[in-house]
Coordinates of C-alpha atoms and ligand atoms in Angstrom, one line a residue:
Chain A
X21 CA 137.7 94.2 44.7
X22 CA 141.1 93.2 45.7
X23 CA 144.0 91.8 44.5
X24 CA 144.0 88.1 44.9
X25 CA 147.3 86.5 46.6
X26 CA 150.2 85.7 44.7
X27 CA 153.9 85.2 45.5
X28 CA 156.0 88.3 46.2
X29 CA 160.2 88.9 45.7
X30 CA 161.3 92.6 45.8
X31 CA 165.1 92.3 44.9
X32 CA 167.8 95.2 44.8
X33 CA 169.1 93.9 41.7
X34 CA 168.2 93.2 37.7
X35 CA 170.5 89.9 38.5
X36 CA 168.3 89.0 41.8
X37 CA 165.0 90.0 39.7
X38 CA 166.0 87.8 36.8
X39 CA 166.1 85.0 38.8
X40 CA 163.5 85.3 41.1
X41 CA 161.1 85.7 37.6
X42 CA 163.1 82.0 36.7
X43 CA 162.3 80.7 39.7
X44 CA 158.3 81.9 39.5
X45 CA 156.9 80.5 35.9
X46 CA 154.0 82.8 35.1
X47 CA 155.1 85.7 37.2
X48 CA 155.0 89.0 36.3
X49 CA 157.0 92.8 37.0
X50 CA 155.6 95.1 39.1
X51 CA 157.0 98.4 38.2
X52 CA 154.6 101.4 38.8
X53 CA 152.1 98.7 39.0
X54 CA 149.6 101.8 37.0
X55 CA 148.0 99.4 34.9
X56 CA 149.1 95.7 36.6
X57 CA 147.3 96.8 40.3
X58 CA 143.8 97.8 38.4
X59 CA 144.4 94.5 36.8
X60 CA 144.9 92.3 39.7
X61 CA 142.2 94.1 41.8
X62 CA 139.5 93.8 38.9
X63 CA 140.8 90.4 38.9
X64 CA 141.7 90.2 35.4
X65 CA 144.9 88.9 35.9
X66 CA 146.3 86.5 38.5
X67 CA 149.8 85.9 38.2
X68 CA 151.1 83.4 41.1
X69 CA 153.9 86.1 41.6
X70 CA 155.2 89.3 41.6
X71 CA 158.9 90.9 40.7
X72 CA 158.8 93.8 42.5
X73 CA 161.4 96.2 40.8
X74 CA 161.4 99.3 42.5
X75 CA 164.2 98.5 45.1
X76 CA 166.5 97.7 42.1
X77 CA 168.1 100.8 41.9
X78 CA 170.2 100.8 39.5
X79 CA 167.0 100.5 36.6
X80 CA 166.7 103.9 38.1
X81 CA 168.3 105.8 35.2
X82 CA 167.4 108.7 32.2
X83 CA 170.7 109.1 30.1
X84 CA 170.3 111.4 27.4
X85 CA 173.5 111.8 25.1
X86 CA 173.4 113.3 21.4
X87 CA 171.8 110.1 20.1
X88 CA 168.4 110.4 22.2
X89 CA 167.4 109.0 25.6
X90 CA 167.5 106.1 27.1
X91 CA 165.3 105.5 29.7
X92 CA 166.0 103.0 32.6
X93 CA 162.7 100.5 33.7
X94 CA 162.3 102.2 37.0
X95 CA 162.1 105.9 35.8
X96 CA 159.2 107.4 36.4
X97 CA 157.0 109.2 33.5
X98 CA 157.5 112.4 35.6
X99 CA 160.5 112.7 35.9
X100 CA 161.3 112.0 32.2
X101 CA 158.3 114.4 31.5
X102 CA 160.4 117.4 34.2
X103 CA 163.8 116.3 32.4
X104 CA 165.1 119.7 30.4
X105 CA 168.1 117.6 28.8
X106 CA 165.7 114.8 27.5
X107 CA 163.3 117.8 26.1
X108 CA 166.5 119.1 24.4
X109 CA 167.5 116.1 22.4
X110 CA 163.6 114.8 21.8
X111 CA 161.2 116.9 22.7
X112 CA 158.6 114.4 21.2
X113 CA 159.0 112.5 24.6
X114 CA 157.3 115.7 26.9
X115 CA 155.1 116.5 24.4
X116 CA 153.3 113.1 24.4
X117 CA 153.9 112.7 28.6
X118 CA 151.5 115.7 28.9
X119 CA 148.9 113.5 27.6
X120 CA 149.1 110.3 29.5
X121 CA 147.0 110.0 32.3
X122 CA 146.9 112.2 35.6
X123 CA 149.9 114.1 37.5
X124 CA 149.4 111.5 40.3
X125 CA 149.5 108.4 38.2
X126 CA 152.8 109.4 36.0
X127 CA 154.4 110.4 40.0
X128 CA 154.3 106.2 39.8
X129 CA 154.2 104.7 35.8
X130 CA 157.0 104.4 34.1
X131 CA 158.2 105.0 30.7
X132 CA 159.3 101.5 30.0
X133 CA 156.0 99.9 31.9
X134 CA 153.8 101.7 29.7
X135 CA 156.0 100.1 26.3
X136 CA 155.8 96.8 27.6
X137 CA 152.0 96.9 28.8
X138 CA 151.7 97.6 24.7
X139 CA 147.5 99.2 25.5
X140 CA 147.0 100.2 21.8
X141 CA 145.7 102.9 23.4
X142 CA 148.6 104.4 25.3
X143 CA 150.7 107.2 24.0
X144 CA 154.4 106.4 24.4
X145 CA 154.3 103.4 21.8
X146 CA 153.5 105.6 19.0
X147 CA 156.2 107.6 20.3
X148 CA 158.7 104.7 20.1
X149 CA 157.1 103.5 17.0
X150 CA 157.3 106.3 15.0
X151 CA 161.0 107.6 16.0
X152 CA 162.0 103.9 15.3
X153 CA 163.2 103.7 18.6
X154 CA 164.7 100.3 20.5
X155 CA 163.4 98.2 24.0
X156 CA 166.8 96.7 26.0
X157 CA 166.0 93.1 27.3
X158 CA 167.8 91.3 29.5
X159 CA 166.9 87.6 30.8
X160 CA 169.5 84.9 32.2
X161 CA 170.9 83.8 28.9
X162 CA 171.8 87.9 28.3
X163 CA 170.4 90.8 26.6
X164 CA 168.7 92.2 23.2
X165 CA 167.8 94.9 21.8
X166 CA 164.4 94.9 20.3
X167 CA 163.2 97.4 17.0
X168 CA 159.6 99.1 18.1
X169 CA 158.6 97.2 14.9
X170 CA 159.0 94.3 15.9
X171 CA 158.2 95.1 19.9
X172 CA 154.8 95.5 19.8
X173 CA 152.5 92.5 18.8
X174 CA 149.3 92.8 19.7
X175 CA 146.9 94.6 22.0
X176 CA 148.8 93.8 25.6
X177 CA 151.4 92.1 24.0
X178 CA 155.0 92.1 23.5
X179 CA 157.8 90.7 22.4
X180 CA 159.0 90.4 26.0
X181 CA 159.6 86.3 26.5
X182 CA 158.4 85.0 29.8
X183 CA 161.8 85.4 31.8
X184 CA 162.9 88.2 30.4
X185 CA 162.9 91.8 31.8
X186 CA 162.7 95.2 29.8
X187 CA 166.2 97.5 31.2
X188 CA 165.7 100.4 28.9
X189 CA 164.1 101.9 26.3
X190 CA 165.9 104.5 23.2
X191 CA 164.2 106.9 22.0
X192 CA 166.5 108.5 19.2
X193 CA 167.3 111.9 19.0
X194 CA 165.5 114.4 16.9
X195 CA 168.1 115.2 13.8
X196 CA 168.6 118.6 12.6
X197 CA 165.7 120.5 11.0
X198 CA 163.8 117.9 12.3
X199 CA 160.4 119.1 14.1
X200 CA 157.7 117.3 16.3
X201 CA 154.3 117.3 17.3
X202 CA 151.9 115.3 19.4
X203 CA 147.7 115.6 19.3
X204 CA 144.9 113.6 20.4
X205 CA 141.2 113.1 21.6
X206 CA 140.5 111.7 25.1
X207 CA 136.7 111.8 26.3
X208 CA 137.8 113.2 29.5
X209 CA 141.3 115.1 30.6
X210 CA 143.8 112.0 31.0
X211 CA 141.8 109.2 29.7
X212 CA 142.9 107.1 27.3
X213 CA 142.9 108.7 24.1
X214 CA 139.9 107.7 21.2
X215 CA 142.5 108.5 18.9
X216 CA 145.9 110.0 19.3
X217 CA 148.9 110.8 16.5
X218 CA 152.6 111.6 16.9
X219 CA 153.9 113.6 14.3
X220 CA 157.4 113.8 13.0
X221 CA 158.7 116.2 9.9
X222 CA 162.3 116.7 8.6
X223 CA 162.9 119.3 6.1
X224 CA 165.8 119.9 3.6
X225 CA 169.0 122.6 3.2
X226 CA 165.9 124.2 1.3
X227 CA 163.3 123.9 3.8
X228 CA 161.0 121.9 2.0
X229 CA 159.5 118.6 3.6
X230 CA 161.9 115.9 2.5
X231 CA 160.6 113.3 5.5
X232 CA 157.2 112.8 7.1
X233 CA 155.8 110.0 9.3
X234 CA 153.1 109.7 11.5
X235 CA 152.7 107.1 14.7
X236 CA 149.2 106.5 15.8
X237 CA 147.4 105.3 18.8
X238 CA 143.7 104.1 19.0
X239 CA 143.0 102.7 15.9
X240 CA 145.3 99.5 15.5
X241 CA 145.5 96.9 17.7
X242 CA 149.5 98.0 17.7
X243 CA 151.1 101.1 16.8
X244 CA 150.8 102.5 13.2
X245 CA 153.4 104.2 11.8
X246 CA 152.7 105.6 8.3
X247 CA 155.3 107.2 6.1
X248 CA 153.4 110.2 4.5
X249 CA 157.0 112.1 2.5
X250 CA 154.3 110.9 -0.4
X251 CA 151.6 111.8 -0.1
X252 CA 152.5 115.1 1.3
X253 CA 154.9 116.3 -1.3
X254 CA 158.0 118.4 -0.8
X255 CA 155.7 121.7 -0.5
X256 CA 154.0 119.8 2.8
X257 CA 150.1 119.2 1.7
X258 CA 149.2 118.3 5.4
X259 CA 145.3 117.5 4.0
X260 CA 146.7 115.5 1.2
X261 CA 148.5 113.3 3.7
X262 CA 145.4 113.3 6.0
X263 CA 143.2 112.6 3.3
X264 CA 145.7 109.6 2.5
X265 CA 145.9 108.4 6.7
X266 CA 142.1 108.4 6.7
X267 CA 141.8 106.1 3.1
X268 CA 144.6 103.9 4.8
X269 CA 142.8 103.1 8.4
X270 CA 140.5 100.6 9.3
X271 CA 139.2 102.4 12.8
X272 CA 137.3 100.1 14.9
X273 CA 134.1 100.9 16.7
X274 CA 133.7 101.3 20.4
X275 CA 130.9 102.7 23.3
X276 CA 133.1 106.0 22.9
X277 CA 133.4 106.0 19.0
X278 CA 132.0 105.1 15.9
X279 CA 134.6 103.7 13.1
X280 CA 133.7 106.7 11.3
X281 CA 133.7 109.3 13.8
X282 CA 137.4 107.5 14.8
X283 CA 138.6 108.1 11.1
X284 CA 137.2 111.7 10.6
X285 CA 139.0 112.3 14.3
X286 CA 141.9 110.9 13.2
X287 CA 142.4 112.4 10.0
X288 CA 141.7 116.4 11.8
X289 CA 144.3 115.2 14.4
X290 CA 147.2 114.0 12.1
X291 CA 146.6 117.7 9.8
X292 CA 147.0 119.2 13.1
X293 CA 150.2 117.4 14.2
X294 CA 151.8 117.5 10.6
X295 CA 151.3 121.4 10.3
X296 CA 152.8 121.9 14.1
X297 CA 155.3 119.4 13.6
X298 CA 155.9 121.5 10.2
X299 CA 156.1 124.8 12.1
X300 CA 158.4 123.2 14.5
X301 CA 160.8 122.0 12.3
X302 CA 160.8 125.7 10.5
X303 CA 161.5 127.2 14.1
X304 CA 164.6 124.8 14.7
X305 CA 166.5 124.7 11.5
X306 CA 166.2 129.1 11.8
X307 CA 167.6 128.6 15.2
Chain B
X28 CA 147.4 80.6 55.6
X29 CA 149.0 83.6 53.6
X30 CA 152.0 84.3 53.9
X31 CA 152.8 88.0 55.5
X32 CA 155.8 90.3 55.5
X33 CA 156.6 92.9 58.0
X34 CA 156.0 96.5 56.8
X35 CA 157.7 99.3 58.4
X36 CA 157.1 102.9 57.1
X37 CA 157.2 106.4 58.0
X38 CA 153.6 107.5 58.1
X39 CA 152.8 111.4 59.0
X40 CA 156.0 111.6 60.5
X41 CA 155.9 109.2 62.9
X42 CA 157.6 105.1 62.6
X43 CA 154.7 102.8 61.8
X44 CA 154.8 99.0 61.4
X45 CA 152.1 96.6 60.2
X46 CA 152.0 92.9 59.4
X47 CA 150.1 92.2 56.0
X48 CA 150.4 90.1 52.9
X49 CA 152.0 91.2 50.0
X50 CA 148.5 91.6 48.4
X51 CA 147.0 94.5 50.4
X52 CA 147.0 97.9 48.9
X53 CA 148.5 101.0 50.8
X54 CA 144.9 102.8 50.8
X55 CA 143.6 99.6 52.9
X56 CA 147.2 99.2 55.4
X57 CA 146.5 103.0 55.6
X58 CA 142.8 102.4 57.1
X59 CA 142.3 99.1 58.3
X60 CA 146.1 98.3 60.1
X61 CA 146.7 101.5 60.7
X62 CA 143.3 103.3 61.1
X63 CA 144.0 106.2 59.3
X64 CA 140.5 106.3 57.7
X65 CA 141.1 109.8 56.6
X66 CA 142.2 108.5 53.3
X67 CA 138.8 107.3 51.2
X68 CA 138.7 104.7 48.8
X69 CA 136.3 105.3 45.6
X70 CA 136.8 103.3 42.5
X71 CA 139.7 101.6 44.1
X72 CA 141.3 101.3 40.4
X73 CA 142.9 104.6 39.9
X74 CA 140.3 107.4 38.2
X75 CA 138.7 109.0 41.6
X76 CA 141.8 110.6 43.1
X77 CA 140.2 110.1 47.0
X78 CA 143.1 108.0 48.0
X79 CA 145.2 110.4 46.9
X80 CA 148.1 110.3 49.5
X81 CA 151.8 111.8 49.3
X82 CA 154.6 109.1 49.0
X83 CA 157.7 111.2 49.7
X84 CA 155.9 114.3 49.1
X85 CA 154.5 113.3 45.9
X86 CA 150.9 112.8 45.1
X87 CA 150.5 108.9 44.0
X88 CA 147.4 107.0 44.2
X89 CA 147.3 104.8 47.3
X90 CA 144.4 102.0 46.1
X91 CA 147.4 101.3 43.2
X92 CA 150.3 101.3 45.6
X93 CA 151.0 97.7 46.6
X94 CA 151.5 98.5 50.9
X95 CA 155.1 96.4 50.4
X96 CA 156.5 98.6 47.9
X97 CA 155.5 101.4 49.9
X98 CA 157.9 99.9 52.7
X99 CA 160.8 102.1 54.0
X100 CA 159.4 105.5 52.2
X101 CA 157.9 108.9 54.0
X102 CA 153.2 108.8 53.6
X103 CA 151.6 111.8 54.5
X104 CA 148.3 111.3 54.9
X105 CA 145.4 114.0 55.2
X106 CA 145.3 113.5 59.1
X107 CA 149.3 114.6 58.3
X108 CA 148.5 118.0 56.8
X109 CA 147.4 119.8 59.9
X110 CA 149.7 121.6 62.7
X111 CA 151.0 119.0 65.3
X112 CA 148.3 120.9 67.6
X113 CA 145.7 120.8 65.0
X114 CA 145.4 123.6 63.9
X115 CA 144.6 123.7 59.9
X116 CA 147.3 123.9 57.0
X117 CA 146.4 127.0 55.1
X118 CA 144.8 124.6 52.1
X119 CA 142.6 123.3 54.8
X120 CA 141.4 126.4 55.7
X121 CA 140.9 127.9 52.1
X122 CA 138.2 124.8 51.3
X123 CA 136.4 125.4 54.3
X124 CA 136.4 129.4 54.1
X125 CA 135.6 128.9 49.9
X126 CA 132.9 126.1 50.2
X127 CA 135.3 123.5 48.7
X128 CA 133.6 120.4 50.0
X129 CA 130.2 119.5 50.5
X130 CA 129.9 116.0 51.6
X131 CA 133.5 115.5 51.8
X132 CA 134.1 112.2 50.1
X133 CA 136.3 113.6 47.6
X134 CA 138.1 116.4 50.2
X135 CA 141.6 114.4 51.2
X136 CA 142.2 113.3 47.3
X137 CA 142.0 117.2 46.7
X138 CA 144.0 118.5 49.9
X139 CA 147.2 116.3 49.3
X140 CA 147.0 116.8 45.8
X141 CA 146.9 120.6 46.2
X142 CA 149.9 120.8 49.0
X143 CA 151.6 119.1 46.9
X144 CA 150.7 121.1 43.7
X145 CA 151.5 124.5 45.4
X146 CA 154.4 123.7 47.2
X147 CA 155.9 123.1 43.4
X148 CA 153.8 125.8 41.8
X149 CA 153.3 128.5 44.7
X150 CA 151.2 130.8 42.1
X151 CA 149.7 128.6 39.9
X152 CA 147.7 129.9 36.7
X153 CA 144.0 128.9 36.0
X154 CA 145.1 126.2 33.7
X155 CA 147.8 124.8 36.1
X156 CA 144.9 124.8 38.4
X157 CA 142.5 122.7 36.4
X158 CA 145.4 120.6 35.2
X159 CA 146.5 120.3 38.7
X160 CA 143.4 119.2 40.3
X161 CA 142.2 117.3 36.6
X162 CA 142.5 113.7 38.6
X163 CA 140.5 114.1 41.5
X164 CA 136.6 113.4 40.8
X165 CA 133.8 115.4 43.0
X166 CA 130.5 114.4 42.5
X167 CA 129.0 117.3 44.8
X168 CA 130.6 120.9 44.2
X169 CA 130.7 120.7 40.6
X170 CA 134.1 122.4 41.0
X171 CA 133.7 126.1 41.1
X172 CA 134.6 126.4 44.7
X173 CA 137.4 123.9 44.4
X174 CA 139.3 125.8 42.0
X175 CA 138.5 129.1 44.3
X176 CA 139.6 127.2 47.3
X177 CA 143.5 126.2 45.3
X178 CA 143.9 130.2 44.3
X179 CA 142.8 131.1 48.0
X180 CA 145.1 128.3 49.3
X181 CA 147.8 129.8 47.1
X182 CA 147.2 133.4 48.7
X183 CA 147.5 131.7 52.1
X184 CA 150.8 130.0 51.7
X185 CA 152.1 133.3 49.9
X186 CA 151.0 135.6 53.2
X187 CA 152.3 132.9 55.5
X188 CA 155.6 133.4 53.5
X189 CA 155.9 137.5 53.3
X190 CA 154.1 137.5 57.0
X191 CA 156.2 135.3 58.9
Ligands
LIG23 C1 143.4 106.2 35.7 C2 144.5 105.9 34.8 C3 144.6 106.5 33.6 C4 145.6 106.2 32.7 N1 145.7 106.8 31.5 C5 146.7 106.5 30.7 C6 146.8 107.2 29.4 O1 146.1 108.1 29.1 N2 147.9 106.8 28.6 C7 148.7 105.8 28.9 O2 149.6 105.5 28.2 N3 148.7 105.2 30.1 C8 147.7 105.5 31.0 N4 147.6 104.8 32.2 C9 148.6 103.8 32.5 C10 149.9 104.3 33.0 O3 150.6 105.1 32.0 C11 150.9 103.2 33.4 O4 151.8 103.8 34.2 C12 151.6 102.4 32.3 O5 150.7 101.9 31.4 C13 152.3 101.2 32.9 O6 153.4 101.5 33.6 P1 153.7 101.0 35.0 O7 155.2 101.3 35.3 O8 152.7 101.4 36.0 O9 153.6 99.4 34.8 P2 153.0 98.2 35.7 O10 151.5 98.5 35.9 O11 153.8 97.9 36.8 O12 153.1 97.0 34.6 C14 152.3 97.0 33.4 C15 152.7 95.7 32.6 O13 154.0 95.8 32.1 C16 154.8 94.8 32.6 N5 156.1 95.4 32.9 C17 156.3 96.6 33.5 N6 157.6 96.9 33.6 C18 158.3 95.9 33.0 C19 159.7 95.6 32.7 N7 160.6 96.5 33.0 N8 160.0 94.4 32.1 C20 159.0 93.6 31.8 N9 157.7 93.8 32.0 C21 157.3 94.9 32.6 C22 154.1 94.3 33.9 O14 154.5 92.9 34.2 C23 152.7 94.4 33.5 O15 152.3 93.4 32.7 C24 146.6 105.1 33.1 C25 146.5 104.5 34.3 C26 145.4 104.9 35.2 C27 145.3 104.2 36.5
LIG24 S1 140.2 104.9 45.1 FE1 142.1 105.2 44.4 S2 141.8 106.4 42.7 FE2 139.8 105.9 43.3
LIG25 S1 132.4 117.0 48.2 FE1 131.2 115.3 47.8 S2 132.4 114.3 46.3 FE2 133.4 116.1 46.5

């Protein structure tokens, strides 16, 4: 089907594109438009307009500085995926890219699209999540800065108020003897994941673990971020802390996936991660 | 009546203009204003890869491409890949000398994807391959001779380079 008609503005600047979503109650951002044109077209959404942001240049940004990345609204998910400095400083970031969607679709999605479309299945909110990462909002009355806890509220939701406009999105830097890892399930190559995990491990002077977390995708109707320092113990006892994610989730069933075959899945996945993420960490506090 | 905005772009080199709402996609401008039917329209929400066109040089879906936003940019469409005198880009000429298309639905999804994918990779592996090509459905060849038809493409480009 097609898109049915709505309103259209395509201003050149976050000031023009503020208030032309003011002046349109119930309008919406177009930024890659990945996931808002398959919604108009299956007619699942009908917004009366459109804030077409891609002539607003200057939301086309990727600053990376020692204390992580910031990601401007209009950069693309391949060019943050090509970016060596953003690798350097958080290499979580191109290791979860890989895995969301096609070449051809993250030439057009963008980072900061993808946080504030909030599909529980989507890999870069676990991302966010789980390095406790921010969202920059701007609306007429001025700007926020919004926790990832406090971002994502439900499946397709966000804490995003109806005039306001996502600028940026932080991703903190990884600290030292930190390491990273990022694994998941997809029925196909680039579908959405059935389950997905972003693994984080920080170890000590000593090299033992003295941090781990997990971020998840695909089993909550938002991100889950478990702390798993716990269950794991300093010596890192990835199944222990798998054993613990899969006791803690509640999975729910789908056509793809059976509760059950989600939590098995998901516990194999987050041992995977944690022992890479493990190895990772080993590899950059010898460098 | 709708309203309409004026829509001037760059299409296969040459300075095209249309008159279209904001609604209509860049795969339907592409073929119905334009009549560049060239460019195929499957699922029309993103998963085939037959609309497959190159925005700048890089592969983007047309069908998810609102024709507006495309306003003011470069398209090269598969009628775009050939020589000016028709004669066939050497990725042309690998899927019809390696059986890459049968009934040809799928066929200009996979030809600007794979310019596009060998003019950044010129020697692309077997995985870079499959990755490459992972977002274009064909419901005919069952892929064999597609993935033949990239590494011949690849060998092509590379002669046409040394040779020339
Ligand atoms: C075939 C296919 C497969 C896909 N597979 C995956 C996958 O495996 N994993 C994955 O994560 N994603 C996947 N996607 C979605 C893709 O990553 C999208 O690019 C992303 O979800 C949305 O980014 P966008 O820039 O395209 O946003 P748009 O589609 O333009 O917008 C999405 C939503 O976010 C809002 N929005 C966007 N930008 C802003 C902003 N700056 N401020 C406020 N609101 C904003 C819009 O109003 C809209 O509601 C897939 C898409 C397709 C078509
Ligand atoms: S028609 Fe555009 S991807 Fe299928
Ligand atoms: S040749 Fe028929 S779909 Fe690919």
């Amino acid at each position: 089907m097609k898109p049915p008609p709505f309103g259209y503005a395509a201003p050149r600047t976050l000031d023009e594109a503020l208030a032309a979503l003011a002046a349109a109650p119930g309008g919406k951002v177009l930024a890659g438009g990945q996931s808002l044109i398959p919604l108009l077209s299956m007619r699942l959404a009908a917004p009366p307009a459109l804030i077409d942001i891609n002539r607003a240049a200057e939301l086309d940004t990727l600053r990376t500085g020692d204390g992580g990345v910031r990601v401007g609204a209009l950069a693309r998910h391949a060019r943050v995926e090509r970016s060596a400095e953003a690798a350097a400083v958080q290499p979580l970031l191109r290791r979860a890219l890989r895995h969301v969607a096609h070449p051809a679709i993250r030439n057009r999605g963008t980072v900061v699209g993808s946080l504030a479309h909030a599909d529980p299945a989507a890999e870069l909110p676990a991302v966010l999540a789980v390095l406790g990462g921010t969202v920059e909002a701007a609306s007429p009355e001025g700007r926020r800065t919004i926790p990832a806890d406090d971002f994502f509220r439900g499946p397709l939701e966000c804490a995003l108020g109806p005039g306001e406009i996502a600028v940026s999105a932080f991703f903190p830097a990884a600290p030292p003897r930190t390491g990273s890892a990022f694994a998941e399930s997809a029925r196909r190559h680039g579908d959405y994941a059935l389950t997905g995990v972003a693994a984080v491990v920080t170890l000590g002077e000593d090299l033992r673990v003295t941090a781990a977390r997990t971020g998840h995708l695909g089993i909550a109707a938002t991100p889950l971020v478990l702390d798993l320092t716990a269950a794991a113990g300093s010596a890192g006892d990835w199944p222990a802390a798998a054993a613990h994610v899969r006791a803690r989730i509640d999975p729910d069933a789908d056509i793809h996936a059976s509760a059950d075959y989600r939590r098995h899945l998901t516990g194999v996945l987050t041992e995977r991660a944690l022992r890479a993420a493990a190895a990772d960490a080993l590899r950059r506090a010898r460098d | 009546m709708e309203e309409t905005h004026e829509i001037v772009l760059t299409v296969n080199g040459t300075h095209r203009t249309a008159r279209a709402p904001a609604r209509r996609l860049l795969s339907d401008l592409l073929r119905h204003d334009l009549g560049l039917t060239g460019t195929h329209v499957g699922c029309e929400h993103g998963v085939c890869g037959c609309c497959t066109v190159l925005l700048d040089g890089a592969p983007v879906r047309s069908c998810l491409m609102l024709a507006v936003t495309a306003a003011g940019h470069e398209i090269t469409t598969v009628e775009g890949l050939a020589a000016p005198d028709g004669t066939p880009s050497p990725v042309q000429r690998a899927f019809r000398e390696c059986h890459g298309l049968q009934c040809g639905f799928c066929t200009p999804g996979f030809l600007c994807t794979v310019t596009a994918l060998l003019r950044d990779t010129p020697r692309p592996t077997e995985e870079q391959v499959l990755d490459g090509i992972a977002g274009n459905l064909c419901r005919c060849t069952g892929y064999q001779n597609i993935v033949r038809s990239v590494h011949r493409a690849a060998e092509l480009l590379s002669e046409r380079e040394g040779g020339a």
